[in-house]
Short mmCIF file of C-alpha atoms and ligand atoms in Angstrom, two decimals:
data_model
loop_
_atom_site.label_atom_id
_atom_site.label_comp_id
_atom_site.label_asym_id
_atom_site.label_seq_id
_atom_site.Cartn_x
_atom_site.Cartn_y
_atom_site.Cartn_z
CA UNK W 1 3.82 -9.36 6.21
CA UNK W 2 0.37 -10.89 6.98
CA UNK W 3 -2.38 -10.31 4.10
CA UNK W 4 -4.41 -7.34 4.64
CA UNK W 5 -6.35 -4.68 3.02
CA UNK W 6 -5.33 -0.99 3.29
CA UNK W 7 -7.81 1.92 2.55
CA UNK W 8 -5.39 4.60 1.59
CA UNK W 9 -7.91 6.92 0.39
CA UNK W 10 -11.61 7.18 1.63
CA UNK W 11 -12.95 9.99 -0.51
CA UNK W 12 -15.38 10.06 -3.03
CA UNK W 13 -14.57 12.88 -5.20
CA UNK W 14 -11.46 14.89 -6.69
CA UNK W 15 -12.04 18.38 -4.60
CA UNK W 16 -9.73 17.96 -0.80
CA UNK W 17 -10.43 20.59 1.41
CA UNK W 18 -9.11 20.78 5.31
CA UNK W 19 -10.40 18.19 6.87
CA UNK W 20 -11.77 15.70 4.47
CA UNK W 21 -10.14 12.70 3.43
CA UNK W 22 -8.05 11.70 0.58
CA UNK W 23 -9.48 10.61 -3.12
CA UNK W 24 -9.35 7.10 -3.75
CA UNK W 25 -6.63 4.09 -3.68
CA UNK W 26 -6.42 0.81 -1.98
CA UNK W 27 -3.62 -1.57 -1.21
CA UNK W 28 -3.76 -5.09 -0.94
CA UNK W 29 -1.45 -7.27 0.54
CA UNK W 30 -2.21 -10.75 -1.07
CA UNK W 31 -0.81 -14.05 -1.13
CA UNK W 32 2.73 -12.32 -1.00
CA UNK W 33 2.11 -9.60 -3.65
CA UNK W 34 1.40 -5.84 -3.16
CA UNK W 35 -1.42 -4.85 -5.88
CA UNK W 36 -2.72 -0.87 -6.16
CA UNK W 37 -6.01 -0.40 -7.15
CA UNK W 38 -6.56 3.07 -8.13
CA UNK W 39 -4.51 6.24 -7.95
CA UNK W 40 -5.76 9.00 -6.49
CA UNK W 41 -4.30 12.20 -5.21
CA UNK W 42 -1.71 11.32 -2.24
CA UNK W 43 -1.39 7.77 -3.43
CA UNK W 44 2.32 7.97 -2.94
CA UNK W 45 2.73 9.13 0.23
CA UNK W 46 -0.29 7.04 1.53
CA UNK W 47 1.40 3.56 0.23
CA UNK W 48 4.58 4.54 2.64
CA UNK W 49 2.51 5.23 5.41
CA UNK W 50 1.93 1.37 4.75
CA UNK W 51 5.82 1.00 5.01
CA UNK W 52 5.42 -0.57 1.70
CA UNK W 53 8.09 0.83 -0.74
CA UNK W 54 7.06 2.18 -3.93
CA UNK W 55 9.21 -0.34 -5.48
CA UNK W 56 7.77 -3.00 -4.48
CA UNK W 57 4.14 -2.66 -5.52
CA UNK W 58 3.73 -5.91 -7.66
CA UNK W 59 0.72 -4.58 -10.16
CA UNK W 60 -1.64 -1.13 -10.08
CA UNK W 61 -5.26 -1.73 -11.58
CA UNK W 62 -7.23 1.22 -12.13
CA UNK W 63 -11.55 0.70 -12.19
CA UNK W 64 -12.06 4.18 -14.42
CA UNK W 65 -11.28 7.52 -15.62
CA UNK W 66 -12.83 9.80 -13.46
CA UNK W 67 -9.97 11.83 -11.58
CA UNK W 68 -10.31 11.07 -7.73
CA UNK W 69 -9.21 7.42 -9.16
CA UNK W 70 -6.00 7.94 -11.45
CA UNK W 71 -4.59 11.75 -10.93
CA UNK W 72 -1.82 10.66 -9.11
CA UNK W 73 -0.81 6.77 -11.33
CA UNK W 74 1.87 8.82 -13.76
CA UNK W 75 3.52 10.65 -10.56
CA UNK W 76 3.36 7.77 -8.58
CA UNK W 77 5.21 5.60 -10.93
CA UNK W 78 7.62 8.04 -11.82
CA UNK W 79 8.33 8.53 -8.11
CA UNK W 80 8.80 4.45 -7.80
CA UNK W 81 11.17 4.88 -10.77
CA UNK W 82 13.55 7.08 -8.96
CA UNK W 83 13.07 5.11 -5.80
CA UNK W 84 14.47 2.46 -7.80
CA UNK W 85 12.13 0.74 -9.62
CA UNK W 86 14.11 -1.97 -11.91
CA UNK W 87 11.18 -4.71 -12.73
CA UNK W 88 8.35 -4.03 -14.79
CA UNK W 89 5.10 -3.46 -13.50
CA UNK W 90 1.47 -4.38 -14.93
CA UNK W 91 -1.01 -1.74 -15.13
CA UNK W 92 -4.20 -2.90 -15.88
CA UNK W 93 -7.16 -0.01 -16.75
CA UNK W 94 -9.40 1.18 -19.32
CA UNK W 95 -8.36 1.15 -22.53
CA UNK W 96 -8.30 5.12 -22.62
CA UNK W 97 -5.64 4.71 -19.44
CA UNK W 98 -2.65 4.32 -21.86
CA UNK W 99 -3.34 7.67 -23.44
CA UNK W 100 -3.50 9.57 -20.39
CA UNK W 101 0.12 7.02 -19.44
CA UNK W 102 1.77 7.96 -23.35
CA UNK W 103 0.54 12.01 -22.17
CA UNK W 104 2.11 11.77 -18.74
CA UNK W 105 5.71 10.38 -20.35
CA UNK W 106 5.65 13.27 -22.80
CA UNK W 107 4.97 15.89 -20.05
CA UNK W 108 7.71 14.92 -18.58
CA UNK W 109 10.01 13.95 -21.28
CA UNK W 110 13.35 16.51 -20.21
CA UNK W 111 13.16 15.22 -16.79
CA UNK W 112 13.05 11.45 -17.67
CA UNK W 113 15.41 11.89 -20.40
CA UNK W 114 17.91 13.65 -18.06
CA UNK W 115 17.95 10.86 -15.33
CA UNK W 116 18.10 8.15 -18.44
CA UNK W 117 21.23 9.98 -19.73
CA UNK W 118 22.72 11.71 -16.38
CA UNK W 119 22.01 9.02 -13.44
CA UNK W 120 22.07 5.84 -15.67
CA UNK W 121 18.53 5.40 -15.16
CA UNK W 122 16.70 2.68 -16.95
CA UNK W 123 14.22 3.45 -19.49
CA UNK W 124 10.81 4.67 -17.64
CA UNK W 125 8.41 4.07 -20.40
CA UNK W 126 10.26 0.09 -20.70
CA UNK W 127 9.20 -0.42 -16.99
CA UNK W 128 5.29 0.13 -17.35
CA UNK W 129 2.89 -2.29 -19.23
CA UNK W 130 -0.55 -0.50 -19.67
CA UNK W 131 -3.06 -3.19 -20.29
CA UNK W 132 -6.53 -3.25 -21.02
CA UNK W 133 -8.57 -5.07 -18.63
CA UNK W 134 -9.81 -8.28 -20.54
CA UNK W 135 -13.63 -8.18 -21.40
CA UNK W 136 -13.86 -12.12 -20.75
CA UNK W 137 -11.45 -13.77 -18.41
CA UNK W 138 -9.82 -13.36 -15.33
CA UNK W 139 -6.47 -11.43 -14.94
CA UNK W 140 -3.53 -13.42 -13.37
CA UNK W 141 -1.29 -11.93 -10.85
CA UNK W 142 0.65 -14.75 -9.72
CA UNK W 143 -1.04 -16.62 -6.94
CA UNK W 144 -4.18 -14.21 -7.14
CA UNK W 145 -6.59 -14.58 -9.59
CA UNK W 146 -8.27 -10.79 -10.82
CA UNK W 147 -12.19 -10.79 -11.77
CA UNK W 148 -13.39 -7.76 -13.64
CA UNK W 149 -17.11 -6.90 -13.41
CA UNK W 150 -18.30 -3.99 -15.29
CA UNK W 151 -20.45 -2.07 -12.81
CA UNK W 152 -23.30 0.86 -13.65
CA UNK W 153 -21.26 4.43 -13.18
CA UNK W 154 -22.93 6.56 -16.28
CA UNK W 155 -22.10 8.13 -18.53
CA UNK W 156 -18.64 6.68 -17.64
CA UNK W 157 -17.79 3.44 -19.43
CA UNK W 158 -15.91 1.04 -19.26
CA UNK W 159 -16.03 1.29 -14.98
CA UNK W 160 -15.15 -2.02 -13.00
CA UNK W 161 -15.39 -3.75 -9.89
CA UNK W 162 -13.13 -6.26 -8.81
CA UNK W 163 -12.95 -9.72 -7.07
CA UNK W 164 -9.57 -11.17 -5.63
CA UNK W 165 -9.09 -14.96 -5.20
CA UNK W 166 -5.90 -15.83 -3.55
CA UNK W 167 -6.16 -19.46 -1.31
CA UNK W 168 -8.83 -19.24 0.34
CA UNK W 169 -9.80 -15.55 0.52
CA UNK W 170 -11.78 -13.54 -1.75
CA UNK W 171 -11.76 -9.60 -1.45
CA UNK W 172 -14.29 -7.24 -3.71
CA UNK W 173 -14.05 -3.80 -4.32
CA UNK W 174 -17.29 -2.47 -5.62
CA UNK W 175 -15.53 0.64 -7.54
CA UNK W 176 -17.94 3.64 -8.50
CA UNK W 177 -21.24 2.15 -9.28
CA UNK W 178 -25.05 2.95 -8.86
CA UNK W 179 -26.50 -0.08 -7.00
CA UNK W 180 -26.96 -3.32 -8.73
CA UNK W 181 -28.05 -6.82 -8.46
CA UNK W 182 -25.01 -8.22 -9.93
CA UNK W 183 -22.85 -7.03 -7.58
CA UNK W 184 -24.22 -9.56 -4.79
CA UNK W 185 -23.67 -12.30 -7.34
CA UNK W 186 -20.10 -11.17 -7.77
CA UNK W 187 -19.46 -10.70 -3.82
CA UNK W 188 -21.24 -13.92 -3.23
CA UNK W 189 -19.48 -15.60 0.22
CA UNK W 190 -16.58 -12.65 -0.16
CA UNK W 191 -14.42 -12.69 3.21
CA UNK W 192 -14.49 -8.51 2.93
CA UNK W 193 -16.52 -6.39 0.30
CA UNK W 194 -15.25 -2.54 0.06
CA UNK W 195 -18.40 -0.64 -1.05
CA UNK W 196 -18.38 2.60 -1.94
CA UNK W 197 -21.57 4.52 -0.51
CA UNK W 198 -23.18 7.96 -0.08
CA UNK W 199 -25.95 9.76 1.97
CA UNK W 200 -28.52 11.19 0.13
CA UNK W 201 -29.10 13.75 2.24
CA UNK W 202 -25.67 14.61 2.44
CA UNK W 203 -25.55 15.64 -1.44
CA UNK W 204 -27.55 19.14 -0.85
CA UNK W 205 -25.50 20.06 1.57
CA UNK W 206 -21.94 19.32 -0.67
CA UNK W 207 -23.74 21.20 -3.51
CA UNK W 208 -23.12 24.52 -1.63
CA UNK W 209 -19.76 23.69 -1.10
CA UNK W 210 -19.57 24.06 -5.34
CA UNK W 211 -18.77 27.05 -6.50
CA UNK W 212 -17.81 26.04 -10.26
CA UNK W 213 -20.57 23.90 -10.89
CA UNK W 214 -24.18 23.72 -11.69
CA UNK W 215 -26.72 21.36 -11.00
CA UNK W 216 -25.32 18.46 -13.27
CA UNK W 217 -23.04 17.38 -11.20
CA UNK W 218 -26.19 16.60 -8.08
CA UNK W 219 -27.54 14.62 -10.77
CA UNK W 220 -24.21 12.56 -11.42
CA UNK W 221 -23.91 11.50 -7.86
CA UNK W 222 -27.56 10.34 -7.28
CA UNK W 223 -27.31 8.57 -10.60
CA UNK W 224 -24.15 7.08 -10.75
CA UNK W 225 -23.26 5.98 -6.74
CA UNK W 226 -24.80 3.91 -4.16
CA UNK W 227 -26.41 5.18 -0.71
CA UNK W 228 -25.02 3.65 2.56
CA UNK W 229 -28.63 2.00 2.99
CA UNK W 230 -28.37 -0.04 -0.31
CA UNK W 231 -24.85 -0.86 0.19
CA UNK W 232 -25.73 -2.34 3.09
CA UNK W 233 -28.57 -4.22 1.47
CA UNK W 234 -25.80 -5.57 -1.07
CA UNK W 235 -23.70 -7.01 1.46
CA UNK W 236 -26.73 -8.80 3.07
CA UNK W 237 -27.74 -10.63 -0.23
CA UNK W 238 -24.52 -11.74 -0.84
CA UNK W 239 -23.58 -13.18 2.18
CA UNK W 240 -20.02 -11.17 2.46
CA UNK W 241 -18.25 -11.86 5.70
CA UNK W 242 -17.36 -8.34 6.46
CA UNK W 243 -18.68 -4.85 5.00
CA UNK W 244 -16.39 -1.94 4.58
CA UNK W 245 -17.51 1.01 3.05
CA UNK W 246 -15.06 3.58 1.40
CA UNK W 247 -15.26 6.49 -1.43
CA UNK W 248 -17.62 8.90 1.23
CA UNK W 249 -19.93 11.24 -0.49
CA UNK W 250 -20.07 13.93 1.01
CA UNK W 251 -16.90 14.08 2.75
CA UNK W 252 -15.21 16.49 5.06
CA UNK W 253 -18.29 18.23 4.48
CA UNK W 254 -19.47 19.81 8.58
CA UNK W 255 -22.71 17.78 9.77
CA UNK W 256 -22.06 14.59 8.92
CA UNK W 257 -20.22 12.18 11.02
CA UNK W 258 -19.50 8.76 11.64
CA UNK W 259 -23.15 7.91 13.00
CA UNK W 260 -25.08 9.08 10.24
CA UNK W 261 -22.98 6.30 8.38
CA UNK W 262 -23.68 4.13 10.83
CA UNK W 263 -27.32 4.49 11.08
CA UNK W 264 -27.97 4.06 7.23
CA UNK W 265 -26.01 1.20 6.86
CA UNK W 266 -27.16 -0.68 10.41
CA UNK W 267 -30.90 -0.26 7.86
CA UNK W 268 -29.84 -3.13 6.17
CA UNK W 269 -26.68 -4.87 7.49
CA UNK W 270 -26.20 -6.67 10.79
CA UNK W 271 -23.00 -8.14 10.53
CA UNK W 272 -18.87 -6.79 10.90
CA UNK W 273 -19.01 -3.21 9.85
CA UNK W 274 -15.68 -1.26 8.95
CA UNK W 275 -16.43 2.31 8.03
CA UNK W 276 -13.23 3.26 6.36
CA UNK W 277 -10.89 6.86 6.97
CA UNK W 278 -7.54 7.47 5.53
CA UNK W 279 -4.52 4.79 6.03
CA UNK W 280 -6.90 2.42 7.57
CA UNK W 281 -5.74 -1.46 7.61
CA UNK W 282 -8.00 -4.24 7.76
CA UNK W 283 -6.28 -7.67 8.31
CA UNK W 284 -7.45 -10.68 6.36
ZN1 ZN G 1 -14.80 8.33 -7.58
ZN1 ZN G 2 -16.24 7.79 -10.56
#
């Protein structure tokens, strides 16, 4: 299978409603090796629609601990497990990840013990390594080398983007941030940057879609994500090959549509434009 990119899930944001897209996960295909980054809801399901097995994913890296990005990591390696999961696979996250990982095995301690005892299963908890994503140093994946920038998502902390270098490709995924100049350092020449990216003036109108929050969370998203327009800008100063943008806020939200993506990104950016959806592939 030829490298490519896969945007499994193009939401920004844990809440799915008809309509909208799916929280966040993408799959690369890399230099031989299958590697998940993020979790979100529908994960699973999402990396079949790739006719990729569960089983075969090669590592998972997860860029925080906000919901829309890991809700789904403990079912979908459970799920792999009783696919037939029988290697051990890297999970590289926040440090906090292996709590929530520890928490997930105990919630579902009968179950896991049943299948070790009744179906001859191997040991779940053996098959997962939660790591901590190094603070210097790349991560190695075999053939792709894993750069870890710690991007601006407050109050969340740590929250990462992430460069792949496999051959001759590189691949970033900007991950939740507000914009910032380091980002075009780190996607300097990239063949493909994923960026996530909002409208402004699509925030009001997902604010009266909320009818459990308060004004806090308006505040959050201006603060702590980037508008199309300065995504755009981003992939200009660093030179990227191709722009895709993923993790839409708003989202399945009536009134906004692929144009008004369009237009605020064509502000600043000239060049190969993907605007991501759900189970979309771009080849490398
Ligand atoms: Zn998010
Ligand atoms: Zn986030």
């Amino acid at each position: 299978m030829s490298d490519f990119v896969a945007l499994l899930g193009v939401k920004g944001g844990p809440a799915i409603r008809p309509g909208s897209n799916m929280p966040t996960s993408i799959l690369l295909s890399l230099a031989g090796k299958k590697i998940l980054v993020d979790a979100g809801l529908g994960v699973s399901k999402s990396v079949c629609d790739q006719g990729v097995a569960l089983t075969a994913i090669d590592a998972i890296l997860v860029t925080h601990m906000h919901s829309d990005h890991y809700l789904e990591l403990g079912p979908l390696l459970h799920t792999a497990w009783t696919a037939g999961l029988n290697r051990p696979v890297p999970v590289y996250g926040p440090p906090r990840l292996a709590q929530y990982w520890r928490a997930f095995l105990t919630s579902m301690e009968d179950d896991i013990a049943l299948r070790i005892e009744d179906e001859g299963r191997p040991d779940l908890a053996r098959l997962v390594e939660l790591l901590a994503i190094p603070e210097t140093g790349p991560i190695n994946l075999g053939g792709i080398t894993v750069h870890a920038l710690e991007n601006a998502h407050p109050p969340v902390r740590p929250s990462y983007a992430f460069r792949f270098e496999a051959r001759d490709k590189r691949i970033v995924l900007s991950g939740d941030t507000a914009p910032i100049q380091a980002m075009a350092e780190f996607a300097r020449g990239a063949d493909l940057l994923v960026h996530e990216a909002m409208l402004i003036e699509g925030v009001d109108a997902l604010m009266a879609h909320m009818t459990n929050g308060d004004d806090r969370l308006r505040i959050h998203i201006l603060r702590s994500h980037t508008d199309a327009e300065d995504a755009g800008r981003i992939a200009t100063e660093a030179g990227v090959k191709h722009l895709a943008l993923n993790h839409f806020v708003p989202d399945g939200i009536p009134g906004f549509s692929e144009s008004h993506w369009e237009a605020a990104v064509r502000r600043t950016w000239d060049g190969p434009l993907t605007l991501g959806r759900d189970g979309l592939r771009i080849a490398l």
